[in-house]
């Protein structure tokens, strides 16, 4: 049986990325799933684990335009969104687009940007357009932001506002590779195989078609209800002050649709929901002060909710 | 249909708990006759709104056809309103009269029909068993079904509950059965509480003259015929009243009166082999209410008397022309009797003696010579009165049996009628610790019994043989009589003279034990047996039934449920929050579960209308085959483990997700 187009797209991107990013197939799978769901991706981990590499590999694997914005404290919002520049020859103001105008935007070390700059980026992520001097400038579609941030050494950085973190569909941690994978990484580096060596394997039309196919993947009412019950469960948990919003429920289902496509299916199962629950929901939770003092992690809270919500079984 | 069968079965089991009241066959017959037609209507009636009414009508028709009462409506009315109390006032098993028997089938019919309606109308199916449980509870207020019958009944209830909740939560039915078995097993059969303890049949005539006071009067007109009897063998005596309560003035009968049921067993005090004897009695002039009887009556036909079961006394409230009496005769010989001890636990044997006048206690000690309480001591006391006192039967007869008369008889005149002899014997025996009672009746030397045959005599309670009549007047026949009177005569003749008397070889006094000692062990044993039996039967039965039902429906969801339960039984910690793939990750060989997961995904979630039921159940079979290769002890443990704890997902710290 011929696999869905979205599966082929996933396979092409994943294979390409894994030429450089070794030993993290599940992370790559979820990252590509975020692209197929046209959701923004936040990569969070300590330095040196390949966040930027993964982001660059993703960007280079997709055709169309891609840009990299290095967030620093002196980065201005206009650098992100673009500015109006006066041209004396033409005697008029002309819009100079910022780094955000690309199909794939790599926002590196986003927590080093000022809140004002971060806010500009987050607003575009949500609106998918930029308004300058009352003129609306649409960003190209598909539009994907892959951001990285370092959760340690927060001094001198600006933590992303929790209320806006849910603009990201998923938050992923790359994590340390195992021994054999790390050997391969080192060997690749010695052979000078880097993200820059990658070429685009999927064009924009194919990616758009894949995104549309994923969006149309079938989801049973019972599975949808299961996803909503999980999201609702985060609101009832004792360690959570603010749980996942309905936007979280939507993100959960959309991410599950993409994950199903990565598995060669155009329908969602409860396993898909469970697979994406932690990367989709954990960064949307605000824990209670007591829970934070007790070193509770949002990921463990999501795991508890998954263990408490019964899997749907319908007649059939 | 299975559930309806279970409801009817549970109600019938509850009805069968009335077996101690009615006996097995009379009760089983009417239950079947009533329940079968009602069940047929309950199952096949096409009009749901009329189902209950038609089932009741069908049950009543079947019931009336089985018992065939002369007045059907009257029988049903009496059965529904008065029988419950009449039954409590009768000896058990009750006479199988229609008015009495319909009481239980009516209850069972109501519980069955009500239970079926609950089954159809209430969401919790186990509620349908509540009416049957109510009937079972009512039966326990009549006769506690301790021991094996209780355990069997509880297991039957558990099976019915399991059948009813076959698609629900089985542990509820299992728990119901086990708890029921334990509770019922805890109740010892017999001496437990019964509503019957507080009920007795009232005597219509408010006041009855004491037959003891009539002895002298009857002796004054000795030729008046009273009754005649025919029997295959001679009858020594015909007791009519047992007077075992004495307050120093009056001798009165004790115990409760009941309607004579289908039959009486010999008393608890009779442990020797018994045989039955019978006689036909035709009344000639003996007034009401006393009827000639025996110590251990078995059956009475031809009339419906009241009976004092512990004393054998028969009383009639309406004129009786004739009746047939059967009674139990203890089989004991003279040698055994002369070595026997006394039964200190005999009912009424060691009653009061009132305020004893001075000198009587010393006389009692002198009469028995300090011997221990035994039948030989009773014979010595009998010989003492027979040798030293004189019986008068003509002229001016002494009357009275209170302490003034007995004091005069014992300490001064030393002559009297059998009235004084018997009364004096009983008080002297009781003073020496020999259980004794006073009986009034007639000698059976002639088949036509007249006033002149009137007699009062003492009886002593002999261990194993029950009540044995003695003759302190010396007017009784000898060992030629046969039976218990013959054995008594033989023991009397072999009694050594006073100088050669020796204590019989009686067993040592049993060590004092606290009341109820030993009962806790029996309770514990029954509880353990009930729990074990319930578990051994209920769990595999329920699992087999559940699998059969799921396989019959054959859905993919049922296949998932079956796999989930199989894994739990085999010790895999499965929760309701686990998908099939999660379960596959929890077992060493996940191949079958992966196949099942694929079938589940394509059937339940693809929305493409794929039917992979066959693949799903093939995966279930593969899993079962895999488990079947495990060692026998592991499989046995899995068969008996329901694993209900594992089916509940871990609770979240706060909030409940359903």
mmCIF file with all atom_site columns, N, CA and C in Angstrom, chain B residues 554-579:
data_model
loop_
_atom_site.group_PDB
_atom_site.id
_atom_site.type_symbol
_atom_site.label_atom_id
_atom_site.label_alt_id
_atom_site.label_comp_id
_atom_site.label_asym_id
_atom_site.label_entity_id
_atom_site.label_seq_id
_atom_site.pdbx_PDB_ins_code
_atom_site.Cartn_x
_atom_site.Cartn_y
_atom_site.Cartn_z
_atom_site.occupancy
_atom_site.B_iso_or_equiv
_atom_site.pdbx_formal_charge
_atom_site.auth_seq_id
_atom_site.auth_comp_id
_atom_site.auth_asym_id
_atom_site.auth_atom_id
_atom_site.pdbx_PDB_model_num
ATOM 1  N N  . UNK B 1 554 ? -17.873 -10.850 20.268 1.00 0.00 ? 554 UNK B N  1
ATOM 2  C CA . UNK B 1 554 ? -16.801 -10.850 19.273 1.00 0.00 ? 554 UNK B CA 1
ATOM 3  C C  . UNK B 1 554 ? -16.300 -9.501  18.839 1.00 0.00 ? 554 UNK B C  1
ATOM 4  N N  . UNK B 1 555 ? -16.557 -8.432  19.565 1.00 0.00 ? 555 UNK B N  1
ATOM 5  C CA . UNK B 1 555 ? -16.086 -7.120  19.135 1.00 0.00 ? 555 UNK B CA 1
ATOM 6  C C  . UNK B 1 555 ? -14.609 -6.951  19.474 1.00 0.00 ? 555 UNK B C  1
ATOM 7  N N  . UNK B 1 556 ? -14.014 -5.959  18.833 1.00 0.00 ? 556 UNK B N  1
ATOM 8  C CA . UNK B 1 556 ? -12.616 -5.662  19.119 1.00 0.00 ? 556 UNK B CA 1
ATOM 9  C C  . UNK B 1 556 ? -12.475 -5.131  20.542 1.00 0.00 ? 556 UNK B C  1
ATOM 10 N N  . UNK B 1 557 ? -13.440 -4.320  20.961 1.00 0.00 ? 557 UNK B N  1
ATOM 11 C CA . UNK B 1 557 ? -13.399 -3.795  22.324 1.00 0.00 ? 557 UNK B CA 1
ATOM 12 C C  . UNK B 1 557 ? -13.434 -4.929  23.338 1.00 0.00 ? 557 UNK B C  1
ATOM 13 N N  . UNK B 1 558 ? -14.237 -5.969  23.066 1.00 0.00 ? 558 UNK B N  1
ATOM 14 C CA . UNK B 1 558 ? -14.270 -7.125  23.964 1.00 0.00 ? 558 UNK B CA 1
ATOM 15 C C  . UNK B 1 558 ? -12.936 -7.859  23.951 1.00 0.00 ? 558 UNK B C  1
ATOM 16 N N  . UNK B 1 559 ? -12.317 -7.911  22.785 1.00 0.00 ? 559 UNK B N  1
ATOM 17 C CA . UNK B 1 559 ? -10.996 -8.552  22.717 1.00 0.00 ? 559 UNK B CA 1
ATOM 18 C C  . UNK B 1 559 ? -9.992  -7.798  23.578 1.00 0.00 ? 559 UNK B C  1
ATOM 19 N N  . UNK B 1 560 ? -10.061 -6.474  23.536 1.00 0.00 ? 560 UNK B N  1
ATOM 20 C CA . UNK B 1 560 ? -9.156  -5.670  24.369 1.00 0.00 ? 560 UNK B CA 1
ATOM 21 C C  . UNK B 1 560 ? -9.430  -5.927  25.844 1.00 0.00 ? 560 UNK B C  1
ATOM 22 N N  . UNK B 1 561 ? -10.721 -5.941  26.195 1.00 0.00 ? 561 UNK B N  1
ATOM 23 C CA . UNK B 1 561 ? -11.072 -6.184  27.601 1.00 0.00 ? 561 UNK B CA 1
ATOM 24 C C  . UNK B 1 561 ? -10.600 -7.562  28.047 1.00 0.00 ? 561 UNK B C  1
ATOM 25 N N  . UNK B 1 562 ? -10.743 -8.557  27.163 1.00 0.00 ? 562 UNK B N  1
ATOM 26 C CA . UNK B 1 562 ? -10.319 -9.912  27.503 1.00 0.00 ? 562 UNK B CA 1
ATOM 27 C C  . UNK B 1 562 ? -8.800  -9.953  27.726 1.00 0.00 ? 562 UNK B C  1
ATOM 28 N N  . UNK B 1 563 ? -8.073  -9.307  26.834 1.00 0.00 ? 563 UNK B N  1
ATOM 29 C CA . UNK B 1 563 ? -6.605  -9.292  26.967 1.00 0.00 ? 563 UNK B CA 1
ATOM 30 C C  . UNK B 1 563 ? -6.213  -8.574  28.251 1.00 0.00 ? 563 UNK B C  1
ATOM 31 N N  . UNK B 1 564 ? -6.875  -7.501  28.512 1.00 0.00 ? 564 UNK B N  1
ATOM 32 C CA . UNK B 1 564 ? -6.558  -6.737  29.719 1.00 0.00 ? 564 UNK B CA 1
ATOM 33 C C  . UNK B 1 564 ? -6.743  -7.606  30.964 1.00 0.00 ? 564 UNK B C  1
ATOM 34 N N  . UNK B 1 565 ? -7.870  -8.343  31.016 1.00 0.00 ? 565 UNK B N  1
ATOM 35 C CA . UNK B 1 565 ? -8.121  -9.185  32.188 1.00 0.00 ? 565 UNK B CA 1
ATOM 36 C C  . UNK B 1 565 ? -7.150  -10.364 32.255 1.00 0.00 ? 565 UNK B C  1
ATOM 37 N N  . UNK B 1 566 ? -6.804  -10.910 31.079 1.00 0.00 ? 566 UNK B N  1
ATOM 38 C CA . UNK B 1 566 ? -5.841  -12.022 31.074 1.00 0.00 ? 566 UNK B CA 1
ATOM 39 C C  . UNK B 1 566 ? -4.487  -11.551 31.614 1.00 0.00 ? 566 UNK B C  1
ATOM 40 N N  . UNK B 1 567 ? -4.087  -10.381 31.178 1.00 0.00 ? 567 UNK B N  1
ATOM 41 C CA . UNK B 1 567 ? -2.806  -9.866  31.655 1.00 0.00 ? 567 UNK B CA 1
ATOM 42 C C  . UNK B 1 567 ? -2.847  -9.634  33.157 1.00 0.00 ? 567 UNK B C  1
ATOM 43 N N  . UNK B 1 568 ? -3.945  -9.066  33.633 1.00 0.00 ? 568 UNK B N  1
ATOM 44 C CA . UNK B 1 568 ? -4.062  -8.841  35.085 1.00 0.00 ? 568 UNK B CA 1
ATOM 45 C C  . UNK B 1 568 ? -3.971  -10.150 35.835 1.00 0.00 ? 568 UNK B C  1
ATOM 46 N N  . UNK B 1 569 ? -4.698  -11.156 35.341 1.00 0.00 ? 569 UNK B N  1
ATOM 47 C CA . UNK B 1 569 ? -4.694  -12.454 36.026 1.00 0.00 ? 569 UNK B CA 1
ATOM 48 C C  . UNK B 1 569 ? -3.294  -13.048 36.053 1.00 0.00 ? 569 UNK B C  1
ATOM 49 N N  . UNK B 1 570 ? -2.486  -12.721 35.036 1.00 0.00 ? 570 UNK B N  1
ATOM 50 C CA . UNK B 1 570 ? -1.129  -13.271 34.980 1.00 0.00 ? 570 UNK B CA 1
ATOM 51 C C  . UNK B 1 570 ? -0.096  -12.342 35.591 1.00 0.00 ? 570 UNK B C  1
ATOM 52 N N  . UNK B 1 571 ? -0.590  -11.393 36.351 1.00 0.00 ? 571 UNK B N  1
ATOM 53 C CA . UNK B 1 571 ? 0.321   -10.584 37.151 1.00 0.00 ? 571 UNK B CA 1
ATOM 54 C C  . UNK B 1 571 ? 0.899   -9.373  36.459 1.00 0.00 ? 571 UNK B C  1
ATOM 55 N N  . UNK B 1 572 ? 0.442   -9.065  35.243 1.00 0.00 ? 572 UNK B N  1
ATOM 56 C CA . UNK B 1 572 ? 0.948   -7.872  34.560 1.00 0.00 ? 572 UNK B CA 1
ATOM 57 C C  . UNK B 1 572 ? 0.139   -6.671  35.082 1.00 0.00 ? 572 UNK B C  1
ATOM 58 N N  . UNK B 1 573 ? 0.831   -5.637  35.579 1.00 0.00 ? 573 UNK B N  1
ATOM 59 C CA . UNK B 1 573 ? 0.089   -4.493  36.130 1.00 0.00 ? 573 UNK B CA 1
ATOM 60 C C  . UNK B 1 573 ? -0.518  -3.650  35.013 1.00 0.00 ? 573 UNK B C  1
ATOM 61 N N  . UNK B 1 574 ? -1.765  -3.886  34.745 1.00 0.00 ? 574 UNK B N  1
ATOM 62 C CA . UNK B 1 574 ? -2.464  -3.186  33.659 1.00 0.00 ? 574 UNK B CA 1
ATOM 63 C C  . UNK B 1 574 ? -3.464  -2.209  34.269 1.00 0.00 ? 574 UNK B C  1
ATOM 64 N N  . UNK B 1 575 ? -3.446  -0.993  33.768 1.00 0.00 ? 575 UNK B N  1
ATOM 65 C CA . UNK B 1 575 ? -4.424  -0.009  34.240 1.00 0.00 ? 575 UNK B CA 1
ATOM 66 C C  . UNK B 1 575 ? -5.327  0.395   33.084 1.00 0.00 ? 575 UNK B C  1
ATOM 67 N N  . UNK B 1 576 ? -6.403  1.059   33.440 1.00 0.00 ? 576 UNK B N  1
ATOM 68 C CA . UNK B 1 576 ? -7.342  1.492   32.413 1.00 0.00 ? 576 UNK B CA 1
ATOM 69 C C  . UNK B 1 576 ? -6.765  2.614   31.571 1.00 0.00 ? 576 UNK B C  1
ATOM 70 N N  . UNK B 1 577 ? -5.642  3.183   32.002 1.00 0.00 ? 577 UNK B N  1
ATOM 71 C CA . UNK B 1 577 ? -5.016  4.263   31.238 1.00 0.00 ? 577 UNK B CA 1
ATOM 72 C C  . UNK B 1 577 ? -4.012  3.744   30.228 1.00 0.00 ? 577 UNK B C  1
ATOM 73 N N  . UNK B 1 578 ? -3.912  2.430   30.103 1.00 0.00 ? 578 UNK B N  1
ATOM 74 C CA . UNK B 1 578 ? -2.928  1.856   29.184 1.00 0.00 ? 578 UNK B CA 1
ATOM 75 C C  . UNK B 1 578 ? -3.594  1.479   27.872 1.00 0.00 ? 578 UNK B C  1
ATOM 76 N N  . UNK B 1 579 ? -2.951  1.819   26.769 1.00 0.00 ? 579 UNK B N  1
ATOM 77 C CA . UNK B 1 579 ? -3.414  1.346   25.476 1.00 0.00 ? 579 UNK B CA 1
ATOM 78 C C  . UNK B 1 579 ? -2.866  -0.056  25.251 1.00 0.00 ? 579 UNK B C  1
#
